Coordinates of C-alpha atoms in Angstrom, one line a residue:
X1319 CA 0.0 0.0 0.0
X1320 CA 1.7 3.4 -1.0
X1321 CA 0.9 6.8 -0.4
X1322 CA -0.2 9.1 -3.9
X1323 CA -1.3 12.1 -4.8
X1324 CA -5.0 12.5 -5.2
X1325 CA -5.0 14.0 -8.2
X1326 CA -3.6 11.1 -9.7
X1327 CA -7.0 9.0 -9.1
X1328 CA -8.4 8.4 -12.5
X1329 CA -11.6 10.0 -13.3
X1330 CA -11.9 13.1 -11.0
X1331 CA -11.2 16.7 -10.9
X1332 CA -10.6 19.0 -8.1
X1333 CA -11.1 22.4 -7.8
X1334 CA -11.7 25.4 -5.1
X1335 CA -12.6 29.1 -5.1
X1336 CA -13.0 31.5 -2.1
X1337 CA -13.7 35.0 -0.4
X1338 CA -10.5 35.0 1.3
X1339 CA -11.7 39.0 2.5
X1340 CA -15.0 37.3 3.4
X1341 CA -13.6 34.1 5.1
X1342 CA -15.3 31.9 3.2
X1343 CA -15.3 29.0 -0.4
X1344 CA -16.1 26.3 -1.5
X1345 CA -14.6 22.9 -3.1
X1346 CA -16.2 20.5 -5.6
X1347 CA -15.1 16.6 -6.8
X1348 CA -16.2 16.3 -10.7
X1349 CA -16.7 13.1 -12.6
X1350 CA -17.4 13.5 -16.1
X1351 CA -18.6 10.2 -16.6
X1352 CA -20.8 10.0 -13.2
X1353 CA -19.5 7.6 -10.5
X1354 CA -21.6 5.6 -7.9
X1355 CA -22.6 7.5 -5.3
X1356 CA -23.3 7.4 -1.4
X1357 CA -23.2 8.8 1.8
X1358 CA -23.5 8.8 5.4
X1359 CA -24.7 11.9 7.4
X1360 CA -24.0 12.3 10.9
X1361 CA -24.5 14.8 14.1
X1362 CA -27.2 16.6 14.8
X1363 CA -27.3 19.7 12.5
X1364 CA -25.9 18.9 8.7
X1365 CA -26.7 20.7 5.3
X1366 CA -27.2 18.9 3.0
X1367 CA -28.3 18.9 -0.8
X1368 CA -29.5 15.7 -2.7
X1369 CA -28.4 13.0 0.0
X1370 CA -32.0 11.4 -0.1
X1371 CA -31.4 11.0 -4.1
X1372 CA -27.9 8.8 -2.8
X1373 CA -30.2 6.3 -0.6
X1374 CA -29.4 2.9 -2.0
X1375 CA -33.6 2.2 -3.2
X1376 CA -34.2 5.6 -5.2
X1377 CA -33.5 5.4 -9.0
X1378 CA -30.4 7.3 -9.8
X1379 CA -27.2 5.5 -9.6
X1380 CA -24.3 7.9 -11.0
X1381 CA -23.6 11.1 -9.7
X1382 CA -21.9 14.0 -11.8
X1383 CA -19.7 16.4 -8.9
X1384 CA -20.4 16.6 -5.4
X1385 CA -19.3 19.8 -3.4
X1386 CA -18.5 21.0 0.0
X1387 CA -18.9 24.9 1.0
X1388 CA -18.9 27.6 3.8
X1389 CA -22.0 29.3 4.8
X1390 CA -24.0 27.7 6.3
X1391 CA -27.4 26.9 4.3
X1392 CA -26.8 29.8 2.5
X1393 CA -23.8 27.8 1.0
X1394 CA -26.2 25.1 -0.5
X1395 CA -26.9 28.1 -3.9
X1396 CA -23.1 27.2 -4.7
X1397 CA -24.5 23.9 -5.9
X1398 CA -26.5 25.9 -9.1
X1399 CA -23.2 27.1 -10.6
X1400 CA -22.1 23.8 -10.5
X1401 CA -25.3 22.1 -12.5
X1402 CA -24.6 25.3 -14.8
X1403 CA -21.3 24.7 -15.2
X1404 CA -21.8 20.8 -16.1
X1405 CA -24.7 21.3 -18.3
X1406 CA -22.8 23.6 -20.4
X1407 CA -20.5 20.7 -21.0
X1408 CA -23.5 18.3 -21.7
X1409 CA -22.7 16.2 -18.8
X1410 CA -25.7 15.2 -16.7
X1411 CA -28.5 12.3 -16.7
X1412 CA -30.3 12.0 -20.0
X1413 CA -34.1 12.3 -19.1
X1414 CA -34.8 12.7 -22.4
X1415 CA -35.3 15.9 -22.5
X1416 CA -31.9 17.1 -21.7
X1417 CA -29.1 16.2 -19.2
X1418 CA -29.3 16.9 -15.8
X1419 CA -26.2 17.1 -13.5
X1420 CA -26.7 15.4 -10.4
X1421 CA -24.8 17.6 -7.4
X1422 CA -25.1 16.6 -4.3
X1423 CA -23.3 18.6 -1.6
X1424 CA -22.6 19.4 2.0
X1425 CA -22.1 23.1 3.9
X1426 CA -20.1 24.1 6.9
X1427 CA -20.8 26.9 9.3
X1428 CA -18.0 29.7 9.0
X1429 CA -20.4 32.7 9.3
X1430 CA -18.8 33.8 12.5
X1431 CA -15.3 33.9 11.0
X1432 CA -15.5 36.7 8.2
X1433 CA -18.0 38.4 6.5
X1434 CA -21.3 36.6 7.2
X1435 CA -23.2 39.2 4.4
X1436 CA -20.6 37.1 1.8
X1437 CA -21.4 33.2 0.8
X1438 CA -20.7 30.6 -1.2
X1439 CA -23.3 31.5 -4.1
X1440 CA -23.9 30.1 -7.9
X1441 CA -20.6 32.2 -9.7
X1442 CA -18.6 30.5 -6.7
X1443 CA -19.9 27.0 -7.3
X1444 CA -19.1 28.0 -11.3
X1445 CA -15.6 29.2 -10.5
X1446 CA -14.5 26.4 -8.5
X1447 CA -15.9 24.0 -11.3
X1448 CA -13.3 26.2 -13.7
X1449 CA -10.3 25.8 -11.4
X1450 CA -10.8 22.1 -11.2
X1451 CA -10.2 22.2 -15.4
X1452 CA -7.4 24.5 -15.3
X1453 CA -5.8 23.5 -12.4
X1454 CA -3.3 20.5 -12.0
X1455 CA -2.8 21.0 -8.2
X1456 CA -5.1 20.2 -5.3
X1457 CA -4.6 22.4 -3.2
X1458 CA -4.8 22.5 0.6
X1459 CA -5.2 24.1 3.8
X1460 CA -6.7 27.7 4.0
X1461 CA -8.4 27.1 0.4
X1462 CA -12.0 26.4 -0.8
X1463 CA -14.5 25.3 1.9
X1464 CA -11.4 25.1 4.3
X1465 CA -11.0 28.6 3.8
X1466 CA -13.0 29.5 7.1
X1467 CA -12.9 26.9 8.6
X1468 CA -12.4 26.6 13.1
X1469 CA -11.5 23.8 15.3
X1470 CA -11.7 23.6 19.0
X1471 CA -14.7 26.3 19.7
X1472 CA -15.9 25.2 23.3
X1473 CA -14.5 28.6 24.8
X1474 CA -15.5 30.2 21.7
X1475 CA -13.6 32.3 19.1
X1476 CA -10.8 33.5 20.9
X1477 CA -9.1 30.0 22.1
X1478 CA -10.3 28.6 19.1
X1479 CA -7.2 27.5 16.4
X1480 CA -7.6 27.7 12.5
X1481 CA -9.0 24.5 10.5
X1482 CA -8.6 23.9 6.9
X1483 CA -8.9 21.3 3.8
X1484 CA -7.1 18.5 3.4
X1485 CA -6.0 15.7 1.2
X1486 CA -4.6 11.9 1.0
X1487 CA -4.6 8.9 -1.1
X1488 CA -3.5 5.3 -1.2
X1489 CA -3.0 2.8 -4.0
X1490 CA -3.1 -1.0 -2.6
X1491 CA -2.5 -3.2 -6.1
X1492 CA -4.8 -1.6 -8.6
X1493 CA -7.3 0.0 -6.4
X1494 CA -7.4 3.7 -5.3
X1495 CA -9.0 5.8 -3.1
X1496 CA -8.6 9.1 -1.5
X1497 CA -10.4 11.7 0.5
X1498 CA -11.0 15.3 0.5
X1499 CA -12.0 17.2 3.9
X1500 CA -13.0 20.1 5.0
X1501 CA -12.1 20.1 9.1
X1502 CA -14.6 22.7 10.9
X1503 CA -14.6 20.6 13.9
X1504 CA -16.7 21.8 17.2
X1505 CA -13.6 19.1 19.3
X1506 CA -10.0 18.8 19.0
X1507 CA -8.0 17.4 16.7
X1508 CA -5.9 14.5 17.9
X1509 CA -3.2 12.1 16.3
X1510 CA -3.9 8.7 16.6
X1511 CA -0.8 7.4 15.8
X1512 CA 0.7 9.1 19.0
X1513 CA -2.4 9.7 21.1
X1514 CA -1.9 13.6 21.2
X1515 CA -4.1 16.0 20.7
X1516 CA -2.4 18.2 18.0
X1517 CA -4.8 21.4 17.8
X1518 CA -7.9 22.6 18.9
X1519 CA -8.7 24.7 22.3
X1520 CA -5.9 26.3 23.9
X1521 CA -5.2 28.5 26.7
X1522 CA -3.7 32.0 25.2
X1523 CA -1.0 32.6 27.7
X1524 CA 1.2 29.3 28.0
X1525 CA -0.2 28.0 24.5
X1526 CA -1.0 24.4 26.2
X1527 CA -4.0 22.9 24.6
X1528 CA -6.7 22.0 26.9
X1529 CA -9.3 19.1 26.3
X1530 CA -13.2 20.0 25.0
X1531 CA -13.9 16.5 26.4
X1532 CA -12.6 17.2 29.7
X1533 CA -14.1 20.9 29.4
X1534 CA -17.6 19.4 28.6
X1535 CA -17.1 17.1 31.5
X1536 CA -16.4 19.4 34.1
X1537 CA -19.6 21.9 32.8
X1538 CA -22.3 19.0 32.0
X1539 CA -24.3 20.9 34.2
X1540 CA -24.2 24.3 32.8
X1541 CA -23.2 24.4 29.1
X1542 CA -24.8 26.4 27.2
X1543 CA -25.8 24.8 23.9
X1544 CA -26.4 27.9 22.2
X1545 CA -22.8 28.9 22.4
X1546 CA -21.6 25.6 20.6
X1547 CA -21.8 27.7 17.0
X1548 CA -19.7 27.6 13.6
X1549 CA -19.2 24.0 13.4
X1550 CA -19.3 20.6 11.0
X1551 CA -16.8 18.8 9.0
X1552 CA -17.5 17.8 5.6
X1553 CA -15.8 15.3 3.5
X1554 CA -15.8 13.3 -0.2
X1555 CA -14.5 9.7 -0.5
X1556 CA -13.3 9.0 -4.3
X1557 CA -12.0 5.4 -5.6
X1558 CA -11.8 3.6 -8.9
X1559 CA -13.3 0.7 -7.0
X1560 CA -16.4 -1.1 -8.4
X1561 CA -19.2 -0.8 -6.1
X1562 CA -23.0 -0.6 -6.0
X1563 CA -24.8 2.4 -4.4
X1564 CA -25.7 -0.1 -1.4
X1565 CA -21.7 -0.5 -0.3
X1566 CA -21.2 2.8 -1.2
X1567 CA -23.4 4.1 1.3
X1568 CA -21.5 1.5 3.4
X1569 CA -18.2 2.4 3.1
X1570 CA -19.1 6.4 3.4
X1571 CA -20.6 5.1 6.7
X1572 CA -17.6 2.9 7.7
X1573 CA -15.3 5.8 6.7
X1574 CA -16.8 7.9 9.4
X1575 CA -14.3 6.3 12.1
X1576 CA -11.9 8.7 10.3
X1577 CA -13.8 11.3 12.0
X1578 CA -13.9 9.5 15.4
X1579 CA -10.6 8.9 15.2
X1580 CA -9.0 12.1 14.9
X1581 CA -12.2 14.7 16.4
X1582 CA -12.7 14.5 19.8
X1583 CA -15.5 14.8 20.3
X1584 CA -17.1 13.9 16.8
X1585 CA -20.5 13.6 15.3
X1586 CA -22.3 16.0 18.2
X1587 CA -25.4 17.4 18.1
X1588 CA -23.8 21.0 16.8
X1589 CA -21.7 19.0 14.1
X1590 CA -23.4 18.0 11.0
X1591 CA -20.8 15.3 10.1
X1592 CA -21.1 13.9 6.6
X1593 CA -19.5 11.8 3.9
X1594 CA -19.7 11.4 0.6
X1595 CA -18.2 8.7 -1.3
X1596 CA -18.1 8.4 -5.3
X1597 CA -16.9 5.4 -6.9
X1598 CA -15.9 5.3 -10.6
X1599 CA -16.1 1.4 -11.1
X1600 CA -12.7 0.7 -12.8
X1601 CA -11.7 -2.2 -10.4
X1602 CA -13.1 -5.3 -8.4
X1603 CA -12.5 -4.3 -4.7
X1604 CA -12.9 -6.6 -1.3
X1605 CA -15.8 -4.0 0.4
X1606 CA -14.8 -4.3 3.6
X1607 CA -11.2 -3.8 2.3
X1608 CA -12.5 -0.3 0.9
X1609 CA -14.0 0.6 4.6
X1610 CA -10.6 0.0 6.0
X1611 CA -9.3 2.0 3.2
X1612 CA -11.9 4.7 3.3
X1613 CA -11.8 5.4 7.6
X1614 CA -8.2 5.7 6.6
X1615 CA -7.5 8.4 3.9
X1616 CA -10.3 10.6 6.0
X1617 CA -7.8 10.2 8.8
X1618 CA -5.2 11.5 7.3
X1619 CA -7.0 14.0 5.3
X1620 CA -8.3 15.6 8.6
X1621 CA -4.8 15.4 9.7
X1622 CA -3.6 17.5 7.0
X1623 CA -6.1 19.7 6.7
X1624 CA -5.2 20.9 9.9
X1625 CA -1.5 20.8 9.3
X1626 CA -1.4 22.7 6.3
X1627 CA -2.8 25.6 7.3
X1628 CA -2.0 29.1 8.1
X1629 CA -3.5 31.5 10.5
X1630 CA -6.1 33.8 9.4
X1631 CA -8.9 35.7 10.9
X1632 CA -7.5 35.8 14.5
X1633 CA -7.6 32.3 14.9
X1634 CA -4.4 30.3 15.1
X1635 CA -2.5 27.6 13.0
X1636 CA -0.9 24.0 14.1
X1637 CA 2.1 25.5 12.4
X1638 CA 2.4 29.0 14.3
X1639 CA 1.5 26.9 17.1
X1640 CA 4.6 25.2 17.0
X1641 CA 6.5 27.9 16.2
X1642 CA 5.7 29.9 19.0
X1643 CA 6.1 26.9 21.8
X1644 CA 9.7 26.6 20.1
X1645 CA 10.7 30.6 20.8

């Protein structure tokens, strides 16, 4: 099993656009030639678009791009520029009367971070559909629906640290899968490798990070759930694997451990947690095989996602973070 770049999965394209002034983007995954599609939705306040069209009984197999934006419902318009963009190419399901691109998506909440007047909107959905043709990198970090993004939020803004978008892929024999996340988390971020939390609350003055578990814990009696704002972490699964819309579903379920994994806590009740997985259908593949595969390139993708980013918007980065323990 290697490591590869995502970009190098056959069948997809990438792309992001953003109001870096505004704090906000949004990402989207494009296959031309539709790919089986699924998903898995979790914690108690998602937005979603098209995710009942994904469940394994309904009609439509193949889906044509599936995207992942900042805010909030308002977010969910970006999906328009995207069917325009596609149907201009003449991709989309043929009903006979013309193609229809089908785009289902997920949003984050970032409204706190920038300008909350300034979404994701159809000419961003369109734009990010244009960068994933004319660009040959994926990019990551403070880019596309990680542009806003916020980990760590239990004391709120301030001892918050900045999220991002992240990346990673694997190749085991033929087979190849890799995920693209968006890390808004309302918990911490911790390694699992070394059982560490690596970002997420912190206390300003000596840097340390503190625990939102622990924090939770110690206030069970008097949290406030109306403080718990600006959350959910969004995510898209792709393989060259040959799977029916059933296992699909599956796997996008299965690959949530990625999530529980590295998100502490995960999949709360101010999360909206979800997973989308598309599946071009190149290459025989062992299903449960693919949910090993799938919990692990979210893993790492969240793990990235948080590593490759900068600060921005007050909030601080893993990598400043580490700079600044160093001085």
């Amino acid at each position: 099993m290697d490591e590869i770049d995502i970009s190098s999965i056959t069948g997809f394209r990438v792309g992001h656009a953003a109001d870096q002034e505004a704090a906000t983007g949004c990402s989207v995954v494009i296959c031309e030639q539709g790919a089986v599609g699924g998903v898995d939705v979790r914690g108690g306040a998602p937005g979603t678009r098209e995710t009942d069209l994904l469940r394994s009984e309904n009609l439509v197999e193949s889906v044509h791009a599936i995207f992942l934006a900042g805010g909030s419902a308002f977010g969910l318009a970006a999906g328009s520029g995207i069917m325009d963009f596609l149907e201009e190419k003449g991709i989309g399901f043929d009903t006979g009367a013309g193609r229809v691109p089908i785009v289902p998506g997920a949003i984050l909440y970032d409204l706190q971070v920038g300008d909350s007047k300034r979404r994701p909107d159809h000419l961003m959905g369109y734009e990010a559909c244009m960068d994933a043709y004319d660009s040959h990198e994926i990019k990551t970090g403070n880019f596309g629906a990680g542009t806003g993004t916020s980990i760590g939020k239990v004391l709120g803004p301030e001892q918050a640290m900045k999220g991002g978008i992240g990346s990673y892929a694997l190749q085991a024999a033929d087979i190849q899968i890799g995920a693209l996340v968006a890390v808004n988390s309302f918990g911490d971020i911790l390694d699992p490798e070394t059982g560490k939390l690596i970002a997420g609350v912190y206390e300003k003055d000596s840097l340390e990070l503190l625990s939102t578990e622990n924090i939770l814990i110690n206030q069970i009696k008097t949290a406030d759930a109306n403080r718990f704002s600006g959350n959910t972490s969004i995510g898209v699964i792709m393989t060259n694997a040959k799977l029916s819309k059933a296992q699909a579903n599956k796997i996008a379920s299965i690959a949530h451990d990625g999530f529980a994994r590295t998100m502490r806590p995960s999949h709360t009740l101010i999360d909206g947690d979800s997973l989308f997985l598309m599946a071009t259908g190149e290459v025989e593949a062992d299903v449960n095989t693919m949910g090993l595969l799938a919990a692990k390139v979210v893993e790492q993708a969240v793990l990235r996602g948080v590593r490759d980013t900068t600060s921005a918007y007050s909030l601080l980065s893993y990598r400043d973070l580490q700079k600044r323990r160093k001085a």
